[in-house]
Amino acid sequence: MEDAVRPDEKAARDMYARGYRTWSNLYEHASKDVHLLRNCLQRLRTPFPRLPQFPNNLDIDKSFSGAAFAKGRNTWLPAEELDHLPPFQDELVVDVAWDKPTQILLTSDVRRSKTTLPDIFRRQSNHIPVLLQAWAYILAARWTELIPEAHISHNADSRLRGDLDASLLPNNNQDSAIINVGEVGRDAARWWDDILSVEGGWDATIRSTKGGLLHSPWSTTLVSERPLVISAKIKTETSTSKETTTSSDAAYSYLTDYCNLHGIDDDVSLAALAAALQIPAIKYDRRRIELPIPDPAQDGLRTKRDHADTSLFTLQDRLPLDRLLTLSCNARGTKALLSSAFFELDVTSNICGMWLQGSFAFLNTIKDPHSLLKTLIHRDPDIGFLWVGAFITGGYHKTLREGRSGGWIIELAAAAWTGTLMSFIQAPVPHLAVGAQSISRADECRLLYLCHEINYTTPPLLPFAPFGSTALHDTNLDVRKHSLCGRDHGLQYSHWKWHCKDDTEFDQEPHVPTITTRPKNGQLLNHGTAVDVDYDEYDSEDENSEMVTRNIFTWLRGEDGFPVAEREIREHEWIDNLDDGDDSPVEGDTEEQAPKKSEEAGYEVSYPNCGILPASSRNNGLRRFFQPYLLDFDGDRGDYYGQKINGDNDGVPGSGAINDPGWKGMAGPRWSPDSRQLVFWQTHTVSPSCGGDNPLPCYPSKEQGGRNYRMYIATFTSRSASPPAPVKEHSDTIPWGVPYVPGSQVTPKPGLVGGIYTLYGKSSGEAKVNITWGTAPEIGTVSVVYKNYSLDGKSFLNGNESVTGSVERLTDFSFDWYSDIRQTGAVKGTKKTSPGGYHANIDVMTNDLTSNGTLTTTLDGVEWRSPRSGT
């Protein structure tokens, strides 16, 4: 019997081969294109005309201590005629400041440096770490010139003292990396000294409303294993500048002089700019940049003979930095643009995993990183400069991991601004043939999103389209109407509006009325047969296709359910019981148990969530919210809430009585053997949980010595002693344990091994958990796919969720959370992240949360939202 969802073996192997041959074709053409890298870098001179620019009255939300944000709205046209389908908008939040600069480590250890400096630059690559710092400053300086109340500062204790001539360098600089900036003015020499200082020579900041400093997206701190020494011959100047800071224009002129001094090709500096544009994305991933220690001295200086062979910068070659600033600030957007390389429009969800398997099977054969870079650029050369930046900064490693998993994010704003094909939802809806009785599910999804009903106001989370078609009589009324109306439908970008001060808006219409999305390179005629395909990486267990298919059908059928004609799809193991909310509960014995609730989860059934990563990252300091209650067997109900152990109601604050509300019960009470006494302990509320900005006043402890902990033994006088529980004797030998020998070292417990685990529901279904441990600073990724998972036979979970965690330092955690879960049955609910996911960073020592996106859990119409950023 033919499978209703999963393709047969031949189709799967053919798609694997198609992916393999597509990237083989890209590799072959990229290898022959000697101008590929240069041409893609020149795209930085004429960036995409739809990219918006920061206005000078932009409203900045500075109310949080971890980040500052700017907001704007995209307007989309679902049809050519505005009266046919109305335009709709979506909001985009752009990070314009961060809580800390991005660290750049200069190292001589090639094992630590994850960068790939393009080989075509040869020895000029030595200059890229220097040029990267220069471009980071220029971008940050331009940011301060556009963002209200932002400013740039220089370290007043600059290391540069007096005139420093290259011929007069002291002998003790033999271990230093000497950066020769030539004959320059004192201001230029001081600027070079500041941006290459490991002592924090400069910073671009804005102050939050809480008083703390937030840093520009391109602010960096430099760490080097060898000291950097500036070699400069100071010009004699008739007048000295009184400026205390260096503008973006002045910094650009200093950079131009440096490039001309060393004969640095135009493309080398553009490559460094491409890397600087990736700094916010590196910051978004909570990573640092590791680069080799610069050694430009070995290149010597430019000679007259070099003049004809180099393409040098001039002051007239100004770049459109304002547009590039916006592109760079939108870190989620630049990451999504990179991942779009692995999208193929006509590859559907149920076979996309095979496409990716074949694609990465070939990409894994490319051992030379420079060849890999050129291959990825050739897929979509117009955004190839992003790949150059990602390779120089090392960010491409995570992009490849996300591409291999099939779970990368999409960001339609960045796609529209750059004309990039990123998701099937972007394609226009073709007219149906006369007499057609069905519509492709891909076009059904497109029309649902374009009609923008309340349940379809966010696009599908993942890029691949659903397979197959739906009978027109089984579709939504809007889909039926617009599929037959004869009008043109498609997602068209109209314009962007910034949210500005005084609740005004700044409208930025695109300079070009329409830009169609570019096709990807690598298309094969009849999918090609000339390349021998290596099937060693082929795996018929296609979990990526399963995850993507389940996700898109959750989006498509999650609200209205499946039509009868799709029964086989609905009952397929990949999608089983997605819409079983109206089904009767499974009959049989069930066990009542305490519900599991959390601020970030909210589901009232126990289930294997992704909390293994973020569980310990969010706390409320010393938790003092509890009082001990005794409940009977049936638990709280109606007006019965149990017996409060430490006295009725609350006593007088500060009295020190047993029911003083300033004393809170702690976890772990214990019963006496005869069940007549209960031991529990309390802790006293102290600053900062009271006093100061906290409205709860602090009271001195009245316990002996002012102690803040106390223990009580409560005796239940009306209770009869229960007989002691029999103690069963056990052997001293435990077959699964290792005897402890006094003085011996305790063997460390092994951690949870990465891999795929299956947890079966007590009543029905399963949860398939994939644990992938990462390398520092990444903790790893935990993902789970629920299939009709139920403990009690009353409520059922379906959907998927994944969390990736990283830690910059011991107490600083970051998480990228993607969730699309549906609960049906007795308690109906959903758990969903916003498009692009929920991204959070928290330092557990300060409990300041910085987040982007939302995570919302809904149970029977009641919503729980993720903590607000800044709390």
Short mmCIF file of C-alpha atoms in Angstrom, two decimals, residues 345-588:
data_model
loop_
_atom_site.label_atom_id
_atom_site.label_comp_id
_atom_site.label_asym_id
_atom_site.label_seq_id
_atom_site.Cartn_x
_atom_site.Cartn_y
_atom_site.Cartn_z
CA LEU A 345 11.52 26.17 -3.78
CA ASP A 346 10.06 22.99 -5.30
CA VAL A 347 11.36 20.65 -2.57
CA THR A 348 8.45 19.77 -0.31
CA SER A 349 8.36 19.13 3.41
CA ASN A 350 8.06 15.34 3.23
CA ILE A 351 11.30 14.96 1.30
CA CYS A 352 13.32 18.05 2.27
CA GLY A 353 15.42 15.96 4.66
CA MET A 354 16.70 13.90 1.73
CA TRP A 355 17.53 17.10 -0.16
CA LEU A 356 19.54 18.29 2.83
CA GLN A 357 21.18 14.89 3.35
CA GLY A 358 22.44 14.87 -0.22
CA SER A 359 23.44 18.53 -0.11
CA PHE A 360 25.57 18.14 3.00
CA ALA A 361 26.93 14.79 1.87
CA PHE A 362 28.63 16.68 -0.94
CA LEU A 363 29.51 19.76 1.11
CA ASN A 364 31.24 17.46 3.61
CA THR A 365 33.59 16.31 0.85
CA ILE A 366 34.96 19.87 0.42
CA LYS A 367 37.92 19.93 2.80
CA ASP A 368 39.38 23.26 1.68
CA PRO A 369 37.47 26.05 3.50
CA HIS A 370 38.21 28.52 0.70
CA SER A 371 36.56 26.21 -1.84
CA LEU A 372 33.62 25.77 0.52
CA LEU A 373 33.31 29.54 0.84
CA LYS A 374 33.24 30.03 -2.94
CA THR A 375 30.69 27.23 -3.35
CA LEU A 376 28.33 28.81 -0.82
CA ILE A 377 28.79 32.26 -2.38
CA HIS A 378 27.95 30.90 -5.83
CA ARG A 379 24.56 29.66 -4.60
CA ASP A 380 23.39 33.32 -4.32
CA PRO A 381 26.23 35.75 -5.18
CA ASP A 382 24.19 38.87 -4.41
CA ILE A 383 24.40 38.09 -0.68
CA GLY A 384 27.80 36.40 -0.99
CA PHE A 385 29.51 39.13 1.02
CA LEU A 386 27.61 37.83 4.07
CA TRP A 387 29.35 34.46 3.63
CA VAL A 388 32.72 36.22 3.40
CA GLY A 389 32.01 37.95 6.71
CA ALA A 390 30.73 34.73 8.29
CA PHE A 391 33.88 32.82 7.30
CA ILE A 392 36.21 35.53 8.59
CA THR A 393 34.39 35.77 11.94
CA GLY A 394 33.78 32.02 12.26
CA GLY A 395 29.99 32.41 12.35
CA TYR A 396 29.50 30.07 9.41
CA HIS A 397 29.97 26.98 11.59
CA LYS A 398 26.61 27.50 13.31
CA THR A 399 24.89 28.31 10.01
CA LEU A 400 26.02 24.98 8.56
CA ARG A 401 24.84 23.12 11.66
CA GLU A 402 21.43 24.76 11.44
CA GLY A 403 21.22 24.09 7.71
CA ARG A 404 21.99 20.41 8.20
CA SER A 405 19.18 20.11 10.77
CA GLY A 406 16.54 21.74 8.55
CA GLY A 407 15.36 23.92 11.42
CA TRP A 408 16.69 27.34 10.49
CA ILE A 409 14.65 30.50 10.89
CA ILE A 410 13.12 32.65 8.17
CA GLU A 411 12.83 36.44 8.32
CA LEU A 412 10.61 37.85 5.60
CA ALA A 413 11.67 41.48 6.15
CA ALA A 414 15.31 40.70 5.34
CA ALA A 415 14.17 38.54 2.44
CA ALA A 416 12.09 41.40 0.98
CA TRP A 417 14.76 44.05 1.52
CA THR A 418 17.36 41.98 -0.35
CA GLY A 419 15.16 40.22 -2.91
CA THR A 420 16.17 36.84 -1.48
CA LEU A 421 14.09 33.70 -1.88
CA MET A 422 13.86 32.26 1.62
CA SER A 423 10.47 30.52 1.99
CA PHE A 424 7.83 28.93 -0.22
CA ILE A 425 5.37 31.51 1.13
CA GLN A 426 7.07 34.20 -1.00
CA ALA A 427 6.15 32.60 -4.33
CA PRO A 428 3.14 34.01 -6.24
CA VAL A 429 -0.08 32.01 -6.45
CA PRO A 430 -0.63 30.80 -10.01
CA HIS A 431 -4.07 30.87 -11.60
CA LEU A 432 -5.92 27.58 -11.53
CA ALA A 433 -6.68 25.91 -14.84
CA VAL A 434 -10.24 26.08 -16.08
CA GLY A 435 -12.29 23.34 -14.43
CA ALA A 436 -9.66 22.60 -11.76
CA GLN A 437 -11.06 20.74 -8.78
CA SER A 438 -8.06 21.01 -6.46
CA ILE A 439 -5.32 23.38 -5.35
CA SER A 440 -1.78 22.59 -4.23
CA ARG A 441 -1.36 22.70 -0.48
CA ALA A 442 1.52 25.15 -1.00
CA ASP A 443 -0.87 27.58 -2.74
CA GLU A 444 -3.51 26.88 -0.12
CA CYS A 445 -1.00 28.01 2.55
CA ARG A 446 -0.10 31.09 0.54
CA LEU A 447 -3.72 32.17 0.17
CA LEU A 448 -4.42 31.55 3.85
CA TYR A 449 -1.52 33.81 4.80
CA LEU A 450 -2.43 36.47 2.21
CA CYS A 451 -6.04 36.56 3.41
CA HIS A 452 -4.60 37.03 6.89
CA GLU A 453 -7.40 35.58 8.99
CA ILE A 454 -6.80 35.64 12.73
CA ASN A 455 -5.31 32.13 12.78
CA TYR A 456 -2.95 32.80 9.87
CA THR A 457 -1.37 36.17 10.68
CA THR A 458 2.11 34.68 11.05
CA PRO A 459 3.84 32.86 8.21
CA PRO A 460 4.87 29.20 8.49
CA LEU A 461 7.89 28.86 10.74
CA LEU A 462 9.98 26.71 8.40
CA PRO A 463 10.70 27.31 4.70
CA PHE A 464 9.59 24.13 2.90
CA ALA A 465 6.08 23.77 1.43
CA PRO A 466 3.61 20.99 2.20
CA PHE A 467 3.28 18.24 -0.39
CA GLY A 468 0.25 17.36 -2.49
CA SER A 469 -3.06 19.11 -3.13
CA THR A 470 -6.43 19.72 -1.48
CA ALA A 471 -9.85 19.39 -3.13
CA LEU A 472 -11.33 22.87 -3.50
CA HIS A 473 -14.51 21.87 -1.71
CA ASP A 474 -12.36 20.94 1.34
CA THR A 475 -10.58 24.30 1.56
CA ASN A 476 -11.25 27.36 3.68
CA LEU A 477 -13.91 29.69 2.19
CA ASP A 478 -11.32 32.42 1.58
CA VAL A 479 -9.06 30.00 -0.23
CA ARG A 480 -11.93 28.79 -2.40
CA LYS A 481 -13.00 32.34 -3.22
CA HIS A 482 -9.59 33.69 -4.16
CA SER A 483 -8.37 30.61 -5.98
CA LEU A 484 -11.25 31.06 -8.46
CA CYS A 485 -11.48 34.87 -8.64
CA GLY A 486 -9.06 35.23 -11.54
CA ARG A 487 -6.98 37.95 -9.81
CA ASP A 488 -3.23 37.90 -9.15
CA HIS A 489 -2.16 37.03 -5.61
CA GLY A 490 1.30 37.06 -4.10
CA LEU A 491 3.28 38.44 -1.19
CA GLN A 492 4.58 41.82 -2.32
CA TYR A 493 6.63 44.15 -0.18
CA SER A 494 5.27 47.71 -0.16
CA HIS A 495 7.22 49.88 2.30
CA TRP A 496 8.68 50.29 5.76
CA LYS A 497 7.78 52.71 8.54
CA TRP A 498 10.04 53.51 11.49
CA HIS A 499 8.47 54.27 14.87
CA CYS A 500 9.84 57.70 15.76
CA LYS A 501 9.68 60.09 18.68
CA ASP A 502 6.37 61.62 19.79
CA ASP A 503 4.52 58.61 18.34
CA THR A 504 5.28 59.72 14.80
CA GLU A 505 6.26 57.44 11.94
CA PHE A 506 8.85 57.86 9.22
CA ASP A 507 7.82 56.23 5.96
CA GLN A 508 10.60 54.88 3.73
CA GLU A 509 9.30 53.93 0.32
CA PRO A 510 11.64 51.74 -1.71
CA HIS A 511 13.60 53.47 -4.47
CA VAL A 512 12.72 50.65 -6.83
CA PRO A 513 8.97 49.85 -7.14
CA THR A 514 9.26 46.08 -7.50
CA ILE A 515 12.06 43.61 -6.98
CA THR A 516 11.44 39.99 -7.78
CA THR A 517 13.19 37.34 -5.74
CA ARG A 518 16.30 35.93 -7.34
CA PRO A 519 16.42 32.27 -8.34
CA LYS A 520 19.15 30.21 -6.71
CA ASN A 521 22.12 29.03 -8.73
CA GLY A 522 22.82 25.33 -9.14
CA GLN A 523 19.62 24.33 -10.91
CA LEU A 524 20.08 21.08 -12.82
CA LEU A 525 18.57 20.33 -16.19
CA ASN A 526 16.44 17.23 -15.56
CA HIS A 527 18.31 17.10 -12.23
CA GLY A 528 21.45 15.91 -14.04
CA THR A 529 23.10 12.51 -14.10
CA ALA A 530 26.74 13.25 -14.89
CA VAL A 531 27.95 13.28 -11.27
CA ASP A 532 28.55 10.02 -9.45
CA VAL A 533 26.65 10.21 -6.17
CA ASP A 534 28.15 8.85 -2.97
CA TYR A 535 25.33 7.30 -0.94
CA ASP A 536 27.40 6.57 2.17
CA GLU A 537 25.60 9.39 4.04
CA TYR A 538 22.14 8.24 2.93
CA ASP A 539 19.83 7.46 5.85
CA SER A 540 16.28 6.28 5.17
CA GLU A 541 15.23 7.44 8.68
CA ASP A 542 14.36 10.96 7.60
CA GLU A 543 13.68 12.82 10.85
CA ASN A 544 14.17 16.26 9.29
CA SER A 545 11.35 15.69 6.81
CA GLU A 546 9.18 14.36 9.61
CA MET A 547 9.79 17.46 11.73
CA VAL A 548 9.19 19.93 8.87
CA THR A 549 6.07 18.07 7.66
CA ARG A 550 4.57 17.98 11.11
CA ASN A 551 5.31 21.69 11.55
CA ILE A 552 3.67 22.82 8.31
CA PHE A 553 0.59 20.63 8.83
CA THR A 554 0.26 22.03 12.36
CA TRP A 555 0.16 25.47 10.76
CA LEU A 556 -2.19 24.43 7.95
CA ARG A 557 -4.62 22.13 9.77
CA GLY A 558 -4.07 23.02 13.41
CA GLU A 559 -7.18 25.21 13.68
CA ASP A 560 -9.81 23.75 11.33
CA GLY A 561 -8.69 20.14 11.37
CA PHE A 562 -8.20 17.68 8.52
CA PRO A 563 -10.83 17.03 5.85
CA VAL A 564 -12.09 13.48 5.54
CA ALA A 565 -10.11 12.99 2.34
CA GLU A 566 -6.89 13.45 4.33
CA ARG A 567 -7.63 10.72 6.85
CA GLU A 568 -4.55 8.74 5.83
CA ILE A 569 -2.36 11.81 6.27
CA ARG A 570 -3.94 12.58 9.63
CA GLU A 571 -3.37 9.05 10.87
CA HIS A 572 0.16 8.78 9.50
CA GLU A 573 2.85 8.21 12.14
CA TRP A 574 4.46 11.53 11.25
CA ILE A 575 1.24 13.47 11.96
CA ASP A 576 -0.89 11.05 13.97
CA ASN A 577 -3.82 12.66 15.82
CA LEU A 578 -2.83 16.24 15.21
CA ASP A 579 -6.45 17.43 15.49
CA ASP A 580 -7.90 14.95 17.97
CA GLY A 581 -9.37 17.65 20.20
CA ASP A 582 -12.91 16.35 19.63
CA ASP A 583 -12.01 12.71 20.11
CA SER A 584 -13.23 10.89 23.18
CA PRO A 585 -10.67 10.26 25.90
CA VAL A 586 -9.03 6.89 25.97
CA GLU A 587 -10.94 4.65 28.34
CA GLY A 588 -9.15 2.99 31.20
#
